Short mmCIF file of C-alpha atoms in Angstrom, two decimals:
data_model
loop_
_atom_site.label_atom_id
_atom_site.label_comp_id
_atom_site.label_asym_id
_atom_site.label_seq_id
_atom_site.Cartn_x
_atom_site.Cartn_y
_atom_site.Cartn_z
CA MET A 1 0.00 0.00 0.00
CA LEU A 2 1.31 3.45 -0.91
CA ASN A 3 1.53 5.98 1.91
CA ALA A 4 -0.06 9.35 1.10
CA SER A 5 2.36 11.34 3.26
CA ARG A 6 5.32 9.78 1.49
CA LEU A 7 3.77 10.47 -1.91
CA GLN A 8 3.42 14.11 -0.89
CA ILE A 9 7.13 14.22 0.01
CA LEU A 10 8.06 12.75 -3.37
CA ALA A 11 5.85 15.21 -5.26
CA ARG A 12 7.35 18.13 -3.34
CA LEU A 13 10.87 16.91 -4.03
CA GLU A 14 10.14 17.14 -7.75
CA SER A 15 8.80 20.70 -7.33
CA LEU A 16 11.31 22.05 -4.80
CA GLY A 17 14.42 20.18 -5.87
CA THR A 18 16.14 19.60 -2.51
CA VAL A 19 15.51 17.49 0.56
CA ARG A 20 16.15 20.52 2.77
CA ALA A 21 13.48 22.59 0.96
CA VAL A 22 10.98 19.74 1.22
CA GLY A 23 11.66 19.44 4.94
CA ALA A 24 11.22 23.16 5.49
CA SER A 25 7.89 23.16 3.62
CA LEU A 26 6.55 20.26 5.69
CA HIS A 27 8.24 21.11 9.01
CA LEU A 28 10.40 17.98 8.87
CA SER A 29 14.13 17.52 9.31
CA PRO A 30 16.17 16.57 6.21
CA SER A 31 16.93 13.19 7.82
CA ALA A 32 13.20 12.55 8.33
CA VAL A 33 12.52 13.37 4.67
CA SER A 34 15.29 11.01 3.55
CA ALA A 35 13.92 8.26 5.78
CA GLN A 36 10.42 8.65 4.32
CA LEU A 37 11.79 8.51 0.77
CA ALA A 38 13.70 5.34 1.63
CA ALA A 39 10.51 3.83 3.05
CA LEU A 40 8.63 4.74 -0.13
CA GLU A 41 11.29 3.01 -2.22
CA ALA A 42 10.83 -0.08 -0.05
CA GLU A 43 7.05 0.10 -0.53
CA THR A 44 7.29 0.38 -4.30
CA GLY A 45 10.33 -1.83 -4.86
CA ALA A 46 11.70 0.85 -7.19
CA ARG A 47 14.64 3.22 -7.04
CA LEU A 48 13.01 6.66 -6.87
CA VAL A 49 15.93 9.00 -6.07
CA GLU A 50 19.63 9.07 -6.84
CA ARG A 51 22.50 11.13 -5.50
CA THR A 52 24.45 13.59 -7.64
CA GLY A 53 27.20 14.90 -5.40
CA ARG A 54 25.55 16.29 -2.28
CA ARG A 55 22.13 16.58 -3.91
CA VAL A 56 19.44 14.10 -4.87
CA ARG A 57 17.28 13.95 -7.96
CA LEU A 58 14.38 11.81 -9.06
CA THR A 59 14.99 8.82 -11.28
CA PRO A 60 12.66 8.22 -14.26
CA ALA A 61 10.62 5.95 -11.97
CA GLY A 62 10.57 8.69 -9.33
CA ARG A 63 9.28 11.27 -11.81
CA THR A 64 6.58 8.86 -12.99
CA LEU A 65 5.42 8.18 -9.44
CA ALA A 66 5.53 11.91 -8.57
CA ARG A 67 3.21 12.62 -11.50
CA HIS A 68 0.78 9.95 -10.31
CA ALA A 69 1.18 11.15 -6.72
CA ARG A 70 -0.23 14.58 -7.54
CA VAL A 71 -3.30 12.97 -9.15
CA ILE A 72 -3.75 10.58 -6.21
CA LEU A 73 -3.44 13.36 -3.63
CA ASP A 74 -5.95 15.55 -5.49
CA GLN A 75 -8.40 12.62 -5.72
CA MET A 76 -8.04 12.08 -1.97
CA ALA A 77 -8.68 15.78 -1.31
CA LEU A 78 -11.81 15.62 -3.49
CA ALA A 79 -13.04 12.54 -1.65
CA GLU A 80 -12.45 14.20 1.72
CA ALA A 81 -14.33 17.33 0.60
CA GLU A 82 -17.31 15.30 -0.62
CA LEU A 83 -17.41 13.24 2.56
CA ALA A 84 -17.20 16.35 4.72
CA HIS A 85 -20.09 17.95 2.81
CA PRO A 86 -22.36 15.11 1.61
CA ASP A 87 -25.13 17.52 0.60
CA GLY A 88 -22.99 18.51 -2.41
CA GLN A 89 -23.24 22.21 -1.63
CA PRO A 90 -20.08 24.29 -2.07
CA ALA A 91 -18.21 24.42 1.21
CA GLY A 92 -14.69 24.40 2.58
CA VAL A 93 -11.44 26.29 2.22
CA VAL A 94 -10.05 27.24 -1.20
CA ARG A 95 -6.47 28.54 -1.19
CA VAL A 96 -5.88 31.18 -3.87
CA ALA A 97 -2.52 32.65 -4.90
CA ALA A 98 -2.42 35.91 -6.85
CA PHE A 99 -0.03 38.71 -7.77
CA SER A 100 -0.45 41.94 -5.79
CA SER A 101 -2.79 43.85 -8.10
CA GLY A 102 -4.76 40.65 -8.74
CA VAL A 103 -5.32 40.32 -5.00
CA ARG A 104 -6.71 43.85 -4.76
CA ALA A 105 -8.72 43.94 -7.99
CA LEU A 106 -9.92 40.33 -8.28
CA VAL A 107 -9.49 38.12 -5.19
CA ILE A 108 -10.68 40.55 -2.52
CA PRO A 109 -13.88 41.39 -4.49
CA LEU A 110 -14.34 37.65 -5.05
CA ALA A 111 -14.05 36.86 -1.34
CA ARG A 112 -16.50 39.65 -0.50
CA ARG A 113 -19.02 38.32 -3.03
CA LEU A 114 -18.70 34.70 -1.93
CA ALA A 115 -19.15 35.67 1.73
CA VAL A 116 -22.71 36.64 0.76
CA GLU A 117 -23.52 34.12 -1.97
CA HIS A 118 -21.71 31.05 -0.59
CA PRO A 119 -20.92 31.69 3.09
CA ARG A 120 -19.70 28.10 3.57
CA VAL A 121 -16.84 28.70 1.12
CA GLN A 122 -13.79 30.31 2.70
CA VAL A 123 -11.19 31.95 0.45
CA GLU A 124 -7.65 31.98 1.80
CA VAL A 125 -5.36 34.24 -0.22
CA VAL A 126 -1.59 34.51 -0.48
CA GLU A 127 0.26 37.10 -2.57
CA LEU A 128 2.68 35.41 -4.95
CA ASP A 129 4.56 36.67 -8.00
CA PRO A 130 3.56 34.89 -11.25
CA ARG A 131 6.90 33.06 -11.24
CA GLU A 132 6.15 31.70 -7.75
CA SER A 133 2.50 30.76 -8.16
CA GLY A 134 3.13 27.91 -10.62
CA PRO A 135 5.42 25.92 -8.30
CA ALA A 136 3.05 26.62 -5.38
CA LEU A 137 0.13 25.26 -7.41
CA ARG A 138 2.01 22.16 -8.55
CA ARG A 139 3.12 21.23 -5.04
CA ALA A 140 -0.49 21.74 -3.81
CA ASP A 141 0.29 24.66 -1.51
CA VAL A 142 -2.62 26.45 -3.22
CA ASP A 143 -5.72 25.27 -5.09
CA VAL A 144 -6.03 28.14 -7.59
CA ALA A 145 -3.36 30.47 -9.00
CA VAL A 146 -4.42 33.82 -10.43
CA THR A 147 -1.45 34.72 -12.59
CA ALA A 148 -0.36 36.56 -15.72
CA ASP A 149 1.86 36.08 -18.74
CA LEU A 150 5.24 37.75 -18.42
CA LEU A 151 7.13 39.64 -21.12
CA ASP A 152 9.40 36.67 -21.81
CA GLY A 153 6.37 34.61 -22.79
CA ALA A 154 6.57 32.43 -19.68
CA ARG A 155 3.16 30.90 -19.03
CA LEU A 156 1.91 28.60 -16.33
CA ALA A 157 0.95 25.70 -18.55
CA GLY A 158 1.58 22.01 -19.03
CA PRO A 159 -0.22 18.68 -19.07
CA ASP A 160 -0.70 18.89 -15.30
CA VAL A 161 -2.27 22.39 -15.31
CA ALA A 162 -5.57 23.68 -16.70
CA THR A 163 -6.10 27.41 -17.26
CA VAL A 164 -9.15 29.66 -17.45
CA SER A 165 -8.75 33.04 -19.17
CA LEU A 166 -9.98 35.94 -17.06
CA LEU A 167 -9.11 39.18 -18.87
CA GLU A 168 -6.63 41.12 -20.99
CA ASP A 169 -5.10 43.71 -18.66
CA PRO A 170 -4.10 46.81 -20.70
CA VAL A 171 -0.80 48.54 -19.97
CA VAL A 172 -1.35 52.26 -19.35
CA LEU A 173 0.76 55.36 -18.85
CA VAL A 174 0.35 56.71 -15.33
CA ALA A 175 1.03 60.41 -14.79
CA PRO A 176 0.41 62.88 -11.96
CA ALA A 177 -2.97 64.56 -11.94
CA GLY A 178 -3.15 68.28 -12.58
CA ALA A 179 -1.47 70.55 -15.09
CA SER A 180 1.56 68.31 -15.52
CA ALA A 181 -0.70 65.46 -16.50
CA SER A 182 -1.90 67.23 -19.62
CA GLU A 183 1.70 67.84 -20.64
CA ALA A 184 2.88 64.29 -19.93
CA ALA A 185 -0.17 62.26 -20.82
CA GLY A 186 -2.41 64.49 -22.92
CA GLU A 187 -5.83 63.12 -23.75
CA GLY A 188 -6.58 59.75 -25.26
CA PRO A 189 -3.94 57.24 -26.40
CA VAL A 190 -0.35 58.24 -25.63
CA ASP A 191 2.54 58.21 -28.09
CA LEU A 192 5.53 57.34 -25.90
CA ALA A 193 7.87 59.03 -28.37
CA GLY A 194 6.69 62.33 -26.88
CA LEU A 195 7.99 61.31 -23.45
CA ALA A 196 11.67 60.91 -24.31
CA ASP A 197 12.61 63.61 -21.78
CA ALA A 198 10.33 62.36 -19.00
CA ARG A 199 11.50 61.00 -15.66
CA TRP A 200 10.38 57.40 -15.17
CA ALA A 201 9.63 55.19 -12.18
CA ALA A 202 10.04 51.42 -12.46
CA ASP A 203 10.81 48.46 -10.28
CA LEU A 204 14.13 46.68 -9.80
CA PRO A 205 16.25 45.85 -12.89
CA GLY A 206 15.29 42.59 -14.54
CA ARG A 207 11.78 42.48 -13.08
CA TYR A 208 8.53 42.77 -15.01
CA LEU A 209 7.87 46.51 -14.79
CA SER A 210 11.47 47.48 -15.42
CA THR A 211 11.63 45.28 -18.52
CA LEU A 212 8.27 46.64 -19.67
CA VAL A 213 9.41 50.28 -19.44
CA GLU A 214 12.70 49.56 -21.20
CA SER A 215 11.03 47.58 -23.99
CA ALA A 216 8.24 50.10 -24.63
CA CYS A 217 10.51 53.14 -24.57
CA ARG A 218 13.09 51.53 -26.83
CA ASP A 219 10.34 50.65 -29.30
CA ALA A 220 9.44 54.36 -29.19
CA GLY A 221 13.05 55.29 -30.02
CA PHE A 222 14.65 56.32 -26.72
CA GLU A 223 16.18 55.04 -23.49
CA PRO A 224 14.07 55.90 -20.42
CA ARG A 225 15.62 58.05 -17.69
CA VAL A 226 14.66 56.03 -14.60
CA VAL A 227 14.79 58.13 -11.43
CA ALA A 228 13.10 55.68 -9.03
CA ARG A 229 13.39 51.91 -8.53
CA LEU A 230 10.37 50.89 -6.48
CA PRO A 231 9.28 47.23 -6.30
CA SER A 232 6.04 48.24 -4.55
CA TYR A 233 3.20 49.46 -6.78
CA GLU A 234 1.98 51.60 -3.89
CA LEU A 235 5.31 53.42 -3.57
CA LEU A 236 5.55 53.80 -7.34
CA LEU A 237 2.08 55.37 -7.51
CA ALA A 238 2.96 57.68 -4.62
CA HIS A 239 6.08 58.79 -6.49
CA VAL A 240 4.03 59.54 -9.61
CA GLU A 241 1.32 61.27 -7.56
CA ALA A 242 3.98 63.58 -6.11
CA GLY A 243 4.82 64.79 -9.62
CA LEU A 244 8.26 63.17 -9.62
CA SER A 245 7.83 60.70 -12.46
CA VAL A 246 5.60 58.90 -14.92
CA ALA A 247 5.28 55.12 -15.16
CA LEU A 248 3.83 52.24 -17.13
CA LEU A 249 1.53 49.93 -15.18
CA PRO A 250 -0.97 47.18 -15.94
CA GLY A 251 -4.44 48.66 -15.58
CA LEU A 252 -5.31 46.47 -12.58
CA ALA A 253 -2.37 47.96 -10.67
CA VAL A 254 -3.68 51.55 -10.88
CA ASP A 255 -5.09 52.04 -7.39
CA PRO A 256 -7.90 54.65 -7.44
CA ARG A 257 -6.79 55.93 -4.02
CA TYR A 258 -3.89 57.73 -5.71
CA ASP A 259 -4.37 61.06 -7.47
CA VAL A 260 -3.00 60.04 -10.86
CA VAL A 261 -4.31 59.81 -14.40
CA ALA A 262 -4.04 56.71 -16.58
CA ARG A 263 -3.98 56.83 -20.37
CA PRO A 264 -3.98 53.98 -22.90
CA LEU A 265 -1.00 53.60 -25.23
CA ARG A 266 -1.17 54.40 -28.91
CA SER A 267 0.71 51.13 -29.49
CA PRO A 268 -1.37 48.89 -27.20
CA ARG A 269 0.20 46.37 -24.86
CA THR A 270 -1.72 43.94 -22.69
CA ARG A 271 -1.02 41.42 -19.93
CA PRO A 272 -3.15 38.24 -20.21
CA VAL A 273 -4.51 37.29 -16.78
CA TYR A 274 -5.87 33.82 -16.08
CA ALA A 275 -6.63 31.32 -13.33
CA ALA A 276 -4.90 27.95 -13.15
CA VAL A 277 -5.73 24.71 -11.35
CA ARG A 278 -4.14 21.27 -11.27
CA ARG A 279 -5.57 18.76 -13.74
CA GLY A 280 -5.56 15.82 -11.28
CA ALA A 281 -9.01 15.33 -9.84
CA PRO A 282 -12.06 17.33 -10.90
CA PRO A 283 -12.26 20.53 -8.86
CA THR A 284 -14.26 20.43 -5.67
CA ALA A 285 -17.61 22.22 -5.59
CA ALA A 286 -15.98 25.04 -3.63
CA THR A 287 -13.15 25.41 -6.16
CA SER A 288 -15.66 25.47 -9.03
CA VAL A 289 -17.53 28.28 -7.28
CA VAL A 290 -14.28 30.21 -6.88
CA LEU A 291 -13.42 29.84 -10.59
CA ALA A 292 -16.91 30.95 -11.64
CA GLY A 293 -16.69 33.89 -9.24
CA LEU A 294 -13.30 34.92 -10.62
CA ARG A 295 -14.74 35.01 -14.15
CA ARG A 296 -17.59 37.26 -12.96
CA VAL A 297 -15.27 39.59 -11.06
CA ALA A 298 -12.92 39.76 -14.06
CA ALA A 299 -15.84 40.68 -16.33
CA ASP A 300 -16.76 43.49 -13.92
CA ALA A 301 -13.14 44.71 -13.89
CA THR A 302 -13.02 44.64 -17.70
CA ALA A 303 -16.24 46.67 -17.92
CA ALA A 304 -14.89 49.20 -15.40
CA THR A 305 -11.66 49.58 -17.38
CA ALA A 306 -13.63 50.13 -20.59
CA ALA A 307 -15.75 52.77 -18.86
CA VAL A 308 -12.63 54.61 -17.70
CA GLY A 309 -11.24 54.46 -21.23
CA ARG A 310 -14.44 56.02 -22.63
CA ALA A 311 -14.39 58.72 -19.92
CA THR A 312 -10.79 59.71 -20.68
CA ALA A 313 -11.01 59.52 -24.47
CA PRO A 314 -10.82 62.81 -26.39
CA PRO A 315 -14.14 64.22 -27.59
CA PRO A 316 -15.14 63.32 -31.17
CA ARG A 317 -14.25 65.90 -33.81
#
């Protein structure tokens, strides 16, 4: 008989890569993890891991069993959920990972809506960068990942992951409100070529926003003069609000609490946003409710963005 706890350790070893990382994630010592892996090898009669120097890696048999382990563990979770709630009504905890602006614009409105419509469903949220949410989903730390495509084309996809498109998040120019806004942003779609002398805010080099600003400005024919490196969207918006810079942000990241104006780009750029789940077992009733709710919240966010775009468009001539 296969032991579920040992299967979980094997699946996490494939995701995390080291015995120490697996132990830390499960609050076990490295020696305890190694002992459980050895016991699993004895149970299966197969060599599942092999040493390469001071590290271990899965053998082909280990990778095969890890793939089955994720399906088995998801089936067990589904069975437990159905046994705990035999009436079939959506209930239980659904763990959702999302990037920061997705938490504010999508997951928090979702949790508020479900608290009224499905009070037996509890949404637990954790903020994770798109590069972190995929591994968290695959090792079953979360049930749903709300994530986005990055500029390098990286997408959370694969035979073990199913995705649901939510929205196309437009990239906008963010400028301070007031007189300077009309100079920097004008009205309607912005031609970035006119901002060659502007001061820019971005995040740390090599990260999404920084790469976005560099790419867009270079396409417009100039190198941006970056005067602020701020990994927090809140700090970046505060810097723009103070009249110290302009920035490019995905539309979902433009927090209405800041006194800034957002304008679409003449050469449009978008960030596809979607939800992802593991393909193992069918989703629980609670997870299905969360996915349906995310689609509804995303539709509301898309409609709100379109309304803002109509409000800020130049008058017809």
